[in-house]
PDB file of C-alpha atoms and ligand atoms in Angstrom:
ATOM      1  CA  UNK A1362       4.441  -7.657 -17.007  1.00 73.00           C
ATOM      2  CA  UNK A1363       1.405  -8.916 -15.184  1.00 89.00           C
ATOM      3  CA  UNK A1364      -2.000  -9.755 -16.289  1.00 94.00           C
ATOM      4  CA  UNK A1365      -3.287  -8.832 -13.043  1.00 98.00           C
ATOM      5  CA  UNK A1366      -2.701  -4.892 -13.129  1.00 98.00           C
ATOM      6  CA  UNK A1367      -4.039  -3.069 -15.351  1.00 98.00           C
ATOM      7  CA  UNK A1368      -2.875   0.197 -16.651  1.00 98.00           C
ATOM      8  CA  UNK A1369      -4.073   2.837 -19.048  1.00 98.00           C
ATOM      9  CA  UNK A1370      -3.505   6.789 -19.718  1.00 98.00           C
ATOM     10  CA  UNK A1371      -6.370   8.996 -20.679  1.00 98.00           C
ATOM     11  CA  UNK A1372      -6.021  13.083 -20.626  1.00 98.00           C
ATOM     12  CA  UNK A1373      -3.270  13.118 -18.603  1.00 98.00           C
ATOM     13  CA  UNK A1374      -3.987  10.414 -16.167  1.00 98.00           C
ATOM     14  CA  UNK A1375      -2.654   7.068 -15.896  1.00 98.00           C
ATOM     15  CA  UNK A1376      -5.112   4.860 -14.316  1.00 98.00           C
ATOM     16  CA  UNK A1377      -3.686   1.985 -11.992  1.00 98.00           C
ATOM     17  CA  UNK A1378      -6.197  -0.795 -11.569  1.00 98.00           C
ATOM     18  CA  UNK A1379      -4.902  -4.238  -9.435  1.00 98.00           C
ATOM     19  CA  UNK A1380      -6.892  -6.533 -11.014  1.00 98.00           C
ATOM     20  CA  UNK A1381      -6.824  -9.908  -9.059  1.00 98.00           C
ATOM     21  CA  UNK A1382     -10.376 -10.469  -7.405  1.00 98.00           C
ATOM     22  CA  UNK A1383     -10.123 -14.514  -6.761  1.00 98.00           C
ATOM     23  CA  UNK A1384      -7.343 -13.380  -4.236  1.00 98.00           C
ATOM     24  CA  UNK A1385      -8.615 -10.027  -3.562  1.00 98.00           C
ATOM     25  CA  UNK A1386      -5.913  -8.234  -5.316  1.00 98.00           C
ATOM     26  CA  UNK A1387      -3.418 -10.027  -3.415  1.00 98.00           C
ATOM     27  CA  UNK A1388       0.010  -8.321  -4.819  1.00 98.00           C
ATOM     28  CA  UNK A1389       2.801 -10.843  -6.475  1.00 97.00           C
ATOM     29  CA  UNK A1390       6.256  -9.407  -7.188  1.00 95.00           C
ATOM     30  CA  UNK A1391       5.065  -9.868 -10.938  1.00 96.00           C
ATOM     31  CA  UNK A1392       2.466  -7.335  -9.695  1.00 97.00           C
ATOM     32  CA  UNK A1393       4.586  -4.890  -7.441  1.00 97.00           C
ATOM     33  CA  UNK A1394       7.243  -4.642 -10.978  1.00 97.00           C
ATOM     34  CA  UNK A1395       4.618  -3.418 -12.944  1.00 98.00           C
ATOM     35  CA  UNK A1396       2.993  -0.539  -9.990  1.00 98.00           C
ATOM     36  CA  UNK A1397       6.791   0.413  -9.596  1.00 98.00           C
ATOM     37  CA  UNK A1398       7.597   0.865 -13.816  1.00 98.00           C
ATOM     38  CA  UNK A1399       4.163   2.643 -13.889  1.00 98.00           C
ATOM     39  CA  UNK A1400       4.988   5.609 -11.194  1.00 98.00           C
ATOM     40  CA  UNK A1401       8.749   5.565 -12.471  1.00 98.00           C
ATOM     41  CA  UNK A1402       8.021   5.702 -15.972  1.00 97.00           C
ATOM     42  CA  UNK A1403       5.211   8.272 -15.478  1.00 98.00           C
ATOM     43  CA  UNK A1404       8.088  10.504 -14.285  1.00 98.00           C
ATOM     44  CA  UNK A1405       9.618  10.338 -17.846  1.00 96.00           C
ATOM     45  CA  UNK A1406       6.795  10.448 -19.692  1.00 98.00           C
ATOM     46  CA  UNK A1407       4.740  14.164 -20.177  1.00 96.00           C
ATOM     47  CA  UNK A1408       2.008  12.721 -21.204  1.00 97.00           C
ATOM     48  CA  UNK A1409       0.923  11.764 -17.491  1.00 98.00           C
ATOM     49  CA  UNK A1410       0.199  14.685 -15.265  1.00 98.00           C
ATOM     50  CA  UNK A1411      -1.194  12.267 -12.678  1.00 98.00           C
ATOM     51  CA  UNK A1412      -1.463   8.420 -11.321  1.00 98.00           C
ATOM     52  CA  UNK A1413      -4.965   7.157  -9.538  1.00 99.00           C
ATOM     53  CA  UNK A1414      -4.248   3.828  -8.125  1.00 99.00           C
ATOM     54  CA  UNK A1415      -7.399   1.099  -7.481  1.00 98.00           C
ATOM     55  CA  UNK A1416      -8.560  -2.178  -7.128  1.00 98.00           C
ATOM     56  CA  UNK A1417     -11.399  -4.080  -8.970  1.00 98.00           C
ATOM     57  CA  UNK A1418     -13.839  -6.060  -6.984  1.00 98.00           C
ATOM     58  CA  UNK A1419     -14.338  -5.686  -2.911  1.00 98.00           C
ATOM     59  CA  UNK A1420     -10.208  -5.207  -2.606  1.00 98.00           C
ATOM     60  CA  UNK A1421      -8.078  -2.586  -3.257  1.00 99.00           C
ATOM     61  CA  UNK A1422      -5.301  -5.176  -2.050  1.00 98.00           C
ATOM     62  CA  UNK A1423      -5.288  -7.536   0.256  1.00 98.00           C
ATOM     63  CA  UNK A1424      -1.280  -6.843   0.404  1.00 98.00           C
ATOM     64  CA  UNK A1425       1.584  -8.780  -0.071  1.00 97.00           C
ATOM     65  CA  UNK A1426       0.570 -12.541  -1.455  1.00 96.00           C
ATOM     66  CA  UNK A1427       1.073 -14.604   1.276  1.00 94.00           C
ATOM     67  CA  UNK A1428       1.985 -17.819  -0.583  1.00 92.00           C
ATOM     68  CA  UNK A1429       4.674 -15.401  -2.178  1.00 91.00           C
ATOM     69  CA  UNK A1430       6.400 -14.242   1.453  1.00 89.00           C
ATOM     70  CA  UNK A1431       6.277 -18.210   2.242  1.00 87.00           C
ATOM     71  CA  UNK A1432       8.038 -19.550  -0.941  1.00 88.00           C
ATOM     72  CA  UNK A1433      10.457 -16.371  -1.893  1.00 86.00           C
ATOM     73  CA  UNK A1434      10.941 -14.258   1.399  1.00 82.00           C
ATOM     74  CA  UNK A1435      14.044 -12.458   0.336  1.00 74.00           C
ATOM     75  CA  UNK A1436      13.599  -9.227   0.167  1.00 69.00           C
ATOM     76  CA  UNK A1437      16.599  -7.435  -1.817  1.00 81.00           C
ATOM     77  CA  UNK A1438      17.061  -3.922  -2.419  1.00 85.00           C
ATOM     78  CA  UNK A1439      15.959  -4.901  -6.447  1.00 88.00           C
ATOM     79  CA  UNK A1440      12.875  -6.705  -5.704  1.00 93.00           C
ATOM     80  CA  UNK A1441      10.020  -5.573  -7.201  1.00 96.00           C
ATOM     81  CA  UNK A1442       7.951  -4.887  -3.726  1.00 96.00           C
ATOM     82  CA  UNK A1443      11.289  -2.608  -2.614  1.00 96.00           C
ATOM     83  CA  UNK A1444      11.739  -0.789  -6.104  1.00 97.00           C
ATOM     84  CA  UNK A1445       7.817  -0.088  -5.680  1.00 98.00           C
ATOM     85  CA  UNK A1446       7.963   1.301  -2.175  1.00 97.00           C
ATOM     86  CA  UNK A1447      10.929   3.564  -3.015  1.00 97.00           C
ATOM     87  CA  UNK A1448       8.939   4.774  -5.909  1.00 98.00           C
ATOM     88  CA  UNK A1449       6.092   5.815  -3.932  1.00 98.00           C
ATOM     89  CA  UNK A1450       8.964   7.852  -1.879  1.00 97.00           C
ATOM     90  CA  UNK A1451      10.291   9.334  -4.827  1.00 97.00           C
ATOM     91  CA  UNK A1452       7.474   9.742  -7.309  1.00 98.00           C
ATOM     92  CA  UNK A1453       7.397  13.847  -7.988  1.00 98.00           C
ATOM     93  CA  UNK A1454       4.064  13.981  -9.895  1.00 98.00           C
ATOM     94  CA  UNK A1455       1.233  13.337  -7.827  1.00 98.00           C
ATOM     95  CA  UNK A1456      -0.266  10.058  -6.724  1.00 98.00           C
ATOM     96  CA  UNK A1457      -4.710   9.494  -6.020  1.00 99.00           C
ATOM     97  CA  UNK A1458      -5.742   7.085  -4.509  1.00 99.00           C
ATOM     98  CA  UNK A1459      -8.978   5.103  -4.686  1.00 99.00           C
ATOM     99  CA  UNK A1460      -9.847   2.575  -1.959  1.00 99.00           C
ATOM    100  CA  UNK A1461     -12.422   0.259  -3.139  1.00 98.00           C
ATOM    101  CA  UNK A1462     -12.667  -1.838  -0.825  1.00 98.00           C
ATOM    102  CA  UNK A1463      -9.941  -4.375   1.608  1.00 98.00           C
ATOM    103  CA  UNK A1464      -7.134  -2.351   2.335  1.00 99.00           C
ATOM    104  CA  UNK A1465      -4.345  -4.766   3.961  1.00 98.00           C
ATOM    105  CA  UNK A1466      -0.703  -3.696   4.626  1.00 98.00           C
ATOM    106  CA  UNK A1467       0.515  -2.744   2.000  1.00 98.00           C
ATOM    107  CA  UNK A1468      -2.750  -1.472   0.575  1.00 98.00           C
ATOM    108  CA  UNK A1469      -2.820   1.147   3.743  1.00 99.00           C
ATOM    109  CA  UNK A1470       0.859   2.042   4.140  1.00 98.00           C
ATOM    110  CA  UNK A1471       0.670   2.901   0.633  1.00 98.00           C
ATOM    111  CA  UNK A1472      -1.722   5.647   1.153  1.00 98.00           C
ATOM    112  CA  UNK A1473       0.506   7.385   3.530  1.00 98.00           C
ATOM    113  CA  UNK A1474       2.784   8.486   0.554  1.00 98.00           C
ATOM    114  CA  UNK A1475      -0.405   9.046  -1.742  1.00 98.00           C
ATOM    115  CA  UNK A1476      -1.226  12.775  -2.077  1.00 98.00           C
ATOM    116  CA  UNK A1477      -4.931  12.397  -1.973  1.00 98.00           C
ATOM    117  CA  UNK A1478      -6.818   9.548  -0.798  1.00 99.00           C
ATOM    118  CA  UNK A1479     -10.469   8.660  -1.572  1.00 99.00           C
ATOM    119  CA  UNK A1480     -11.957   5.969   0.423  1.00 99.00           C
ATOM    120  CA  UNK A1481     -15.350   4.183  -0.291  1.00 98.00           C
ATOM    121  CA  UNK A1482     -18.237   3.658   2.373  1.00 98.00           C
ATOM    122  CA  UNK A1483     -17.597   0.055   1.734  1.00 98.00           C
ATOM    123  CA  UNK A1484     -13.664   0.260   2.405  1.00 98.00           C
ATOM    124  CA  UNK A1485     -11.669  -1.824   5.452  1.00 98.00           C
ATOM    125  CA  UNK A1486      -8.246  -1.082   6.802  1.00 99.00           C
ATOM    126  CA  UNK A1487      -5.705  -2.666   8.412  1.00 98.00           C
ATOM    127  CA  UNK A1488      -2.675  -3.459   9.397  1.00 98.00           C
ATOM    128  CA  UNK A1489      -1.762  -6.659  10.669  1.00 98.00           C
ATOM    129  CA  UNK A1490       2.153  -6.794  10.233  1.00 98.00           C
ATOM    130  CA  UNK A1491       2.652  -7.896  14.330  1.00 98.00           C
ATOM    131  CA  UNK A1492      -0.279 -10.847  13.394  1.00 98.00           C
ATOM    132  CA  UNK A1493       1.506 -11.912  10.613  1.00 97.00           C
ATOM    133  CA  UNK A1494       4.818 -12.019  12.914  1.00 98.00           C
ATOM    134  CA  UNK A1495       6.338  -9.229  10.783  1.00 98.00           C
ATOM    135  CA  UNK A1496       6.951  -5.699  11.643  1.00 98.00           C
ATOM    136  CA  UNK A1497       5.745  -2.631   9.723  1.00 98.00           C
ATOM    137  CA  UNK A1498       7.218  -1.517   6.054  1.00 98.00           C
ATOM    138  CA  UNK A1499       6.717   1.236   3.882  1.00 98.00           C
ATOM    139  CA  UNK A1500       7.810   3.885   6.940  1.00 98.00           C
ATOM    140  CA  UNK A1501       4.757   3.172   8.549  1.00 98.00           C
ATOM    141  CA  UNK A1502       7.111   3.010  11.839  1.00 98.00           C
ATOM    142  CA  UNK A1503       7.989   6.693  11.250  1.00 98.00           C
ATOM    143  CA  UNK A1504       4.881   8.492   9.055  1.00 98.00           C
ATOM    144  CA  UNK A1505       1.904   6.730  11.530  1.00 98.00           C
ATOM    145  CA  UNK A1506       3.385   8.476  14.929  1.00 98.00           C
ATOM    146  CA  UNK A1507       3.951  11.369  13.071  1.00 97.00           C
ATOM    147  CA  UNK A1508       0.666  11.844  12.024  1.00 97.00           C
ATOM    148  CA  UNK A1509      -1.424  10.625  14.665  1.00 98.00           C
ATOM    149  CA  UNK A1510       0.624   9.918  18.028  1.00 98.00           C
ATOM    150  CA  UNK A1511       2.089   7.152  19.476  1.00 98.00           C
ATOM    151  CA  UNK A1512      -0.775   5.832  21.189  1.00 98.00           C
ATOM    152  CA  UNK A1513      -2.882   5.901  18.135  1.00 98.00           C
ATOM    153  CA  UNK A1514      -0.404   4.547  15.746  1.00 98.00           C
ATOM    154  CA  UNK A1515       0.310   1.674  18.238  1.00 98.00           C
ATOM    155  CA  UNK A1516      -3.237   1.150  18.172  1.00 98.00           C
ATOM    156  CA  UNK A1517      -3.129   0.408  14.306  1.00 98.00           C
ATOM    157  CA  UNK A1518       0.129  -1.552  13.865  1.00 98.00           C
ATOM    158  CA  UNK A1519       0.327  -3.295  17.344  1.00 98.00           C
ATOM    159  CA  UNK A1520      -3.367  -4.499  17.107  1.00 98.00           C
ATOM    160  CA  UNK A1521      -3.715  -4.964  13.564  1.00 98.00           C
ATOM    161  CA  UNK A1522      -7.228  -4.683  13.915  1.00 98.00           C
ATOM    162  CA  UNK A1523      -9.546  -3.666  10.719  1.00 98.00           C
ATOM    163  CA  UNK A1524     -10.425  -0.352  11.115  1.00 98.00           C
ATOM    164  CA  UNK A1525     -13.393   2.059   8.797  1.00 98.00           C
ATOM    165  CA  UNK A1526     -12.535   4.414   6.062  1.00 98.00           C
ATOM    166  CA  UNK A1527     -14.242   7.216   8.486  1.00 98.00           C
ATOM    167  CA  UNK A1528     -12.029   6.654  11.169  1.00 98.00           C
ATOM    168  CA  UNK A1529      -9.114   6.755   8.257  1.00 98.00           C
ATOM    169  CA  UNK A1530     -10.619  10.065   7.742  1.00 98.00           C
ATOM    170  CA  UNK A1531     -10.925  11.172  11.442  1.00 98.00           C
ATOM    171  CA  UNK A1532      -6.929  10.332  11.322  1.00 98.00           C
ATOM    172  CA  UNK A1533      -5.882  12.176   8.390  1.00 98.00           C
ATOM    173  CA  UNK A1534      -5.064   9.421   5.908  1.00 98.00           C
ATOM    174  CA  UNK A1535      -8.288   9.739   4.108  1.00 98.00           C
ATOM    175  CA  UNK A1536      -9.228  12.811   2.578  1.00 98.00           C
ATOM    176  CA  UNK A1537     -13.009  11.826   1.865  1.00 98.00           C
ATOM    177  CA  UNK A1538     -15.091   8.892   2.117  1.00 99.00           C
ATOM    178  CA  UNK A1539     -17.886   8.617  -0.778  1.00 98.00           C
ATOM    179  CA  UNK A1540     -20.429   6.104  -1.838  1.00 98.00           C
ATOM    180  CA  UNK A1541     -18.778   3.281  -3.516  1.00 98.00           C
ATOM    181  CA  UNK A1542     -20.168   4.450  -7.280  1.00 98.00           C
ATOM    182  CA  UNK A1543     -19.046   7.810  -6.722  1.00 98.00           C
ATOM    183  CA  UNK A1544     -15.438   6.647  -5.718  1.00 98.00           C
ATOM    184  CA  UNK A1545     -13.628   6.202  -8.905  1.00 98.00           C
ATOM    185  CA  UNK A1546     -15.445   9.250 -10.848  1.00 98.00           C
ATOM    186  CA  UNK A1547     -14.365  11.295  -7.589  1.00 98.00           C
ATOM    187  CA  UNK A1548     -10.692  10.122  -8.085  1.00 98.00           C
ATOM    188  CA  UNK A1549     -10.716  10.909 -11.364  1.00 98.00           C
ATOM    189  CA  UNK A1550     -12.214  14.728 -11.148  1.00 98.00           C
ATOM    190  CA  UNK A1551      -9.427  15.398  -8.889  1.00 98.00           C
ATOM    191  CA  UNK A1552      -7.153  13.884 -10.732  1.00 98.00           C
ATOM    192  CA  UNK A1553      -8.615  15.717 -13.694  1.00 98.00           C
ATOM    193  CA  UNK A1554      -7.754  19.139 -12.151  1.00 98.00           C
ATOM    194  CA  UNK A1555      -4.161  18.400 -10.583  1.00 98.00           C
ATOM    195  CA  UNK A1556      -3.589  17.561 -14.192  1.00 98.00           C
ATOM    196  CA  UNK A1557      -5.061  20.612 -15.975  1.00 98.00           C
ATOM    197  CA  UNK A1558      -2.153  22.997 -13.457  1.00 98.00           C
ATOM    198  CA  UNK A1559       0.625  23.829 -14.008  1.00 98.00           C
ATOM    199  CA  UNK A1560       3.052  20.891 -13.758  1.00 97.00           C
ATOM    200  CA  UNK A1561       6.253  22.320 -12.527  1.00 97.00           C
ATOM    201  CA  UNK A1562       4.737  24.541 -10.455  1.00 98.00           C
ATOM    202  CA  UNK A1563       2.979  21.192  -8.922  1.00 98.00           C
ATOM    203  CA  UNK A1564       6.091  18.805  -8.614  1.00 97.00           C
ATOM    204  CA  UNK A1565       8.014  21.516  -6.691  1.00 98.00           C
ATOM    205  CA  UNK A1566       4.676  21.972  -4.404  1.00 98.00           C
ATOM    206  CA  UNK A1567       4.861  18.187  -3.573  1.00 98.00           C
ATOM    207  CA  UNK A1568       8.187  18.126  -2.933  1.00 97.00           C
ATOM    208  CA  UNK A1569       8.040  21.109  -0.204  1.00 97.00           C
ATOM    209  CA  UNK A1570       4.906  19.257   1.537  1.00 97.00           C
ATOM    210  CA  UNK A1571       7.488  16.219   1.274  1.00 95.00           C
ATOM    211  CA  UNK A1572      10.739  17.277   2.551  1.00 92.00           C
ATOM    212  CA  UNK A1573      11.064  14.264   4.703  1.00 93.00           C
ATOM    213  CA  UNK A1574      12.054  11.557   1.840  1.00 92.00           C
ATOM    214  CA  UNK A1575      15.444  11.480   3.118  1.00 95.00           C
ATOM    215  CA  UNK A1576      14.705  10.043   6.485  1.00 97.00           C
ATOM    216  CA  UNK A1577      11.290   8.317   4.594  1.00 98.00           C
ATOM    217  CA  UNK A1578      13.988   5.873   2.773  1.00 97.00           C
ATOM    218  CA  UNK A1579      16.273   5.430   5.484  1.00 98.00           C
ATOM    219  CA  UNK A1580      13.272   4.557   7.793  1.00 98.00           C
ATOM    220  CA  UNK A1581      12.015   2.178   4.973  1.00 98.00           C
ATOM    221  CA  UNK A1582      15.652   0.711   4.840  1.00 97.00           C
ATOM    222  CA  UNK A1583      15.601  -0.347   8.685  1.00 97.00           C
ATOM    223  CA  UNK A1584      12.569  -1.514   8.124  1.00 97.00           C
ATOM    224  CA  UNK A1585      13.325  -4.130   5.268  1.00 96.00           C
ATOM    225  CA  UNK A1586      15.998  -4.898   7.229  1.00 95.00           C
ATOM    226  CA  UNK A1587      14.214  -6.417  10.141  1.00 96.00           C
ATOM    227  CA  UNK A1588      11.291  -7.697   7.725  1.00 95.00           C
ATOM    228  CA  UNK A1589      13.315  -9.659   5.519  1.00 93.00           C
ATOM    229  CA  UNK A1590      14.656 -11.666   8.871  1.00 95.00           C
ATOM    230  CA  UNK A1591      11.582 -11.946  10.070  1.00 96.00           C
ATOM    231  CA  UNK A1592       9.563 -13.298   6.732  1.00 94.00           C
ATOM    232  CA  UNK A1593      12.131 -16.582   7.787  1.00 94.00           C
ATOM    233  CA  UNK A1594      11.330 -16.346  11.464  1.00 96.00           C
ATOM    234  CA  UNK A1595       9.557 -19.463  13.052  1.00 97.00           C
ATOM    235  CA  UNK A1596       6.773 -17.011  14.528  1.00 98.00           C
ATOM    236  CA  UNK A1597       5.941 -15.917  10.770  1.00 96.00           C
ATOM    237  CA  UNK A1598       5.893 -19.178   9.731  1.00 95.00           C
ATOM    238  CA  UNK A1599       3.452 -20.095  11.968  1.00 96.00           C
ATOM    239  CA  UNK A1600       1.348 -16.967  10.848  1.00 96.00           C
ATOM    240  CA  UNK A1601       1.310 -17.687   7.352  1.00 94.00           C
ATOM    241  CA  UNK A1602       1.146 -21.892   7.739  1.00 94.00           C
ATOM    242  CA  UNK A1603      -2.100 -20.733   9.517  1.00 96.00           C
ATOM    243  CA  UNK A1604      -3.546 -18.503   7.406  1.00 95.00           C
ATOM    244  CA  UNK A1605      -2.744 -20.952   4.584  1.00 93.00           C
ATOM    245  CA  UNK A1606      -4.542 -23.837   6.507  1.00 96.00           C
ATOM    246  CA  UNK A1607      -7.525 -21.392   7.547  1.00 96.00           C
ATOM    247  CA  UNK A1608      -6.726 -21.715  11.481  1.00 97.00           C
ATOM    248  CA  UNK A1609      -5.815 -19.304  13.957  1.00 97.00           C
ATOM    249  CA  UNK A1610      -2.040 -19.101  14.757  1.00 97.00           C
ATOM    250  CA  UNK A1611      -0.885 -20.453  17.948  1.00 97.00           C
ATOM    251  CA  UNK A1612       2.213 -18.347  18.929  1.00 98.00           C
ATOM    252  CA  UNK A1613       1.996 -19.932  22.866  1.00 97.00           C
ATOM    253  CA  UNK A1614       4.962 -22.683  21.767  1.00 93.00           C
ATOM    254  CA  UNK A1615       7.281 -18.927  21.261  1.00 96.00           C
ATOM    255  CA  UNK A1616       8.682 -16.689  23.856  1.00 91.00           C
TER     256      UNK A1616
HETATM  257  N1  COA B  68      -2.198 -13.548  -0.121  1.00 54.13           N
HETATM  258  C1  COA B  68      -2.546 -14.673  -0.752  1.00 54.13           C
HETATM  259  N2  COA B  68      -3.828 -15.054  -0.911  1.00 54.13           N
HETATM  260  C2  COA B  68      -4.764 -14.236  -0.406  1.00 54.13           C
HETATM  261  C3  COA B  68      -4.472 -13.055   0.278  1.00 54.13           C
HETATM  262  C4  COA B  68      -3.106 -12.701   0.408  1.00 54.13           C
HETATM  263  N3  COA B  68      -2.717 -11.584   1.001  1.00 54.13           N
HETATM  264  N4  COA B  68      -5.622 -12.471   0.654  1.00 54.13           N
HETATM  265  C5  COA B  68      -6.606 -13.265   0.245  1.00 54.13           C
HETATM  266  N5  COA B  68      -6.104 -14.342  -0.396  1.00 54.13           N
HETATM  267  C6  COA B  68      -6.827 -15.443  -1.021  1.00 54.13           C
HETATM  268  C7  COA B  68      -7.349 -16.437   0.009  1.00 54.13           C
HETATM  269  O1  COA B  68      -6.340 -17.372   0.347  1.00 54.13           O
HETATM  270  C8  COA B  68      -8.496 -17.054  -0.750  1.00 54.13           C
HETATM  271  O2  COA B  68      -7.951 -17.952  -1.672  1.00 54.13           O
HETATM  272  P1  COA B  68      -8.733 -19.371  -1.966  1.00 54.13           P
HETATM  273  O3  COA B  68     -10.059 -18.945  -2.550  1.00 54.13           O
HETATM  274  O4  COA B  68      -7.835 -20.043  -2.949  1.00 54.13           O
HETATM  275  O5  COA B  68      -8.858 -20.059  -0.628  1.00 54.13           O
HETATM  276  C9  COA B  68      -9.041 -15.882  -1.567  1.00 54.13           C
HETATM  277  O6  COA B  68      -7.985 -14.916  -1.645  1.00 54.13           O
HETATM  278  C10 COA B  68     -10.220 -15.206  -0.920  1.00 54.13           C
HETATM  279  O7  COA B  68      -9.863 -14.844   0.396  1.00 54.13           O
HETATM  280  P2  COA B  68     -10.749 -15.207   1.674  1.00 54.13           P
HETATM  281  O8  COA B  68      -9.845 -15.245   2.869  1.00 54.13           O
HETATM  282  O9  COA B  68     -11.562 -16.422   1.404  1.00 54.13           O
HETATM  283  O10 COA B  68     -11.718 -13.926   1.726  1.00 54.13           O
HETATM  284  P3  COA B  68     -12.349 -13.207   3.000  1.00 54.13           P
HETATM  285  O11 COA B  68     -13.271 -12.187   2.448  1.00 54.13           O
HETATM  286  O12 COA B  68     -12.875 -14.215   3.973  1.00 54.13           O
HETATM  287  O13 COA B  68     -11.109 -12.477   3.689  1.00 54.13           O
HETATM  288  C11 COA B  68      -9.130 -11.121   3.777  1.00 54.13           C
HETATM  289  C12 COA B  68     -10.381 -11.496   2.986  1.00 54.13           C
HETATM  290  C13 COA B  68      -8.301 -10.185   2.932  1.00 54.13           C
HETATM  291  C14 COA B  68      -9.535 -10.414   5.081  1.00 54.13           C
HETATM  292  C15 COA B  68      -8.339 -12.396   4.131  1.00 54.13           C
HETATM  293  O14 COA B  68      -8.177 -13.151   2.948  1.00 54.13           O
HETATM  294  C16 COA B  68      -6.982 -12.103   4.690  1.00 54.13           C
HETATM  295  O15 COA B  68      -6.836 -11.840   5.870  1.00 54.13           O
HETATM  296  N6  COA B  68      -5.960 -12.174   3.813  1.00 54.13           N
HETATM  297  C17 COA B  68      -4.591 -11.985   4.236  1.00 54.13           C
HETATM  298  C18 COA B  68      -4.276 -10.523   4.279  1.00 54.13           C
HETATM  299  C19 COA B  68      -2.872 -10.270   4.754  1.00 54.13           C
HETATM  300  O16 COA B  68      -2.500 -10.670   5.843  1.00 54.13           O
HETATM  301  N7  COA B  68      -2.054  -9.605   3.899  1.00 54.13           N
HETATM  302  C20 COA B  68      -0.686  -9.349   4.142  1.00 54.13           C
HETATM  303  C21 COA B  68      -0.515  -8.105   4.906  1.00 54.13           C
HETATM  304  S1  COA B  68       1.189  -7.771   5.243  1.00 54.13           S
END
């Protein structure tokens, strides 16, 4: 368990809150265990229609804790971070999702296996894998081109720049952007009516719109793959050492 996720279930939807604002919702394997028993146990359990994921404070997540890729960078087929991107691959019931606010990494490939994504006015994405020395997880690598292009994905995941929830929108991973006090209570009307249909009928919709999972996890496999060697890489180091000491990294010494 962690104290810094919270989770409750309320007519049918289980409600998903990341609840670390000193470190903007920066995600600990502690953390990732409990978002991957929440969307696998959901799947048991009929009293959960539907799962809204979202952050307290100005974060939805900042993405993986840094100090945690540092000090533990293997990166296992049972870790907790691994168990909770294949459940976001496998989850049948369907997954909301609320961005409050900093999306990093993790916190934006996630969306691309949420079914609906709500974005506040106030929310910033990014993904900085290739600053960070690391490469792209999650399937970013295969679901980004898919969706938008080469050119555009490379623009997100070779840059790493922040980008706004409307141009999320423009590119399909956002469905809406609201005002930030309308976000959650927009989540949850949605999630309110995915609930109140019929369920079966809804799990085998999902899965048609979702017949790529098979190539999904083996994309997510090569992925780890290269991650995991890179988390111990003397580029990623640098990233991290940096970040850590609140200085810009200085790859120039690599080639
Ligand atoms: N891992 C660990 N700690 C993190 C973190 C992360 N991913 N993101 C933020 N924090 C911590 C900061 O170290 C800081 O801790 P401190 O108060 O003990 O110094 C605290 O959260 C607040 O962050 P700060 O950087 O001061 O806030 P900011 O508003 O200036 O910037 C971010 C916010 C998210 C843009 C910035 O913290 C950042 O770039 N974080 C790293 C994000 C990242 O690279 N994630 C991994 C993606 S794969």
């Amino acid at each position: 368990m962690s104290e810094f996720v919270d989770v409750t279930v309320n007519d049918g939807i289980q409600l998903i809150r990341i609840n670390r604002a000193d470190k903007k919702n920066a995600l600990t394997q502690d953390m990732y265990a409990v978002l991957a028993d929440s969307l696998n146990n959901a799947e048991e359990n009929s009293d959960i229609r539907v799962t809204v994921i979202t952050g307290v404070a100005d974060s939805f997540t900042s993405g993986n804790d840094l100090v945690d890729f540092l000090q533990n960078p293997a990166q296992g087929e049972d870790r907790p971070v691994v168990r909770f991107l294949f459940a976001l691959a496998n989850i049948k019931k369907p997954l909301i999702a609320a961005v409050n606010g900093l999306a990093v990494g993790v916190g934006t490939t996630m969306l691309l296996h949420c079914d609906l994504v709500y974005a506040s006015t106030e929310a910033k994405l990014s993904l900085p894998f290739v600053n960070l020395a690391l490469v792209p997880e999650a399937a970013s690598s295969l679901l980004l081109p898919k969706m938008l292009g080469h050119q555009r994905a490379s623009e997100l995941l070779l840059l790493g720049d922040n980008f706004s929830p409307e141009k999320a929108k423009e590119f399909g991973i956002v469905n809406d952007v609201v005002a930030p006090e309308q976000l959650e209570e927009t989540a949850l009307n949605t999630a309110a009516k995915l609930a109140a249909k019929a369920p079966e009928a809804l799990r085998l919709s999902k899965a048609l719109l979702k017949n790529d999972s098979e190539e999904v996890l083996k994309q997510m496999r090569a992925e780890f793959e290269i991650f995991s060697s890179r988390l111990t890489s003397a580029e990623a180091r640098e990233a991290m050492t940096a970040f850590m000491e609140k200085r810009a990294p200085d790859f120039k010494q690599f080639n």
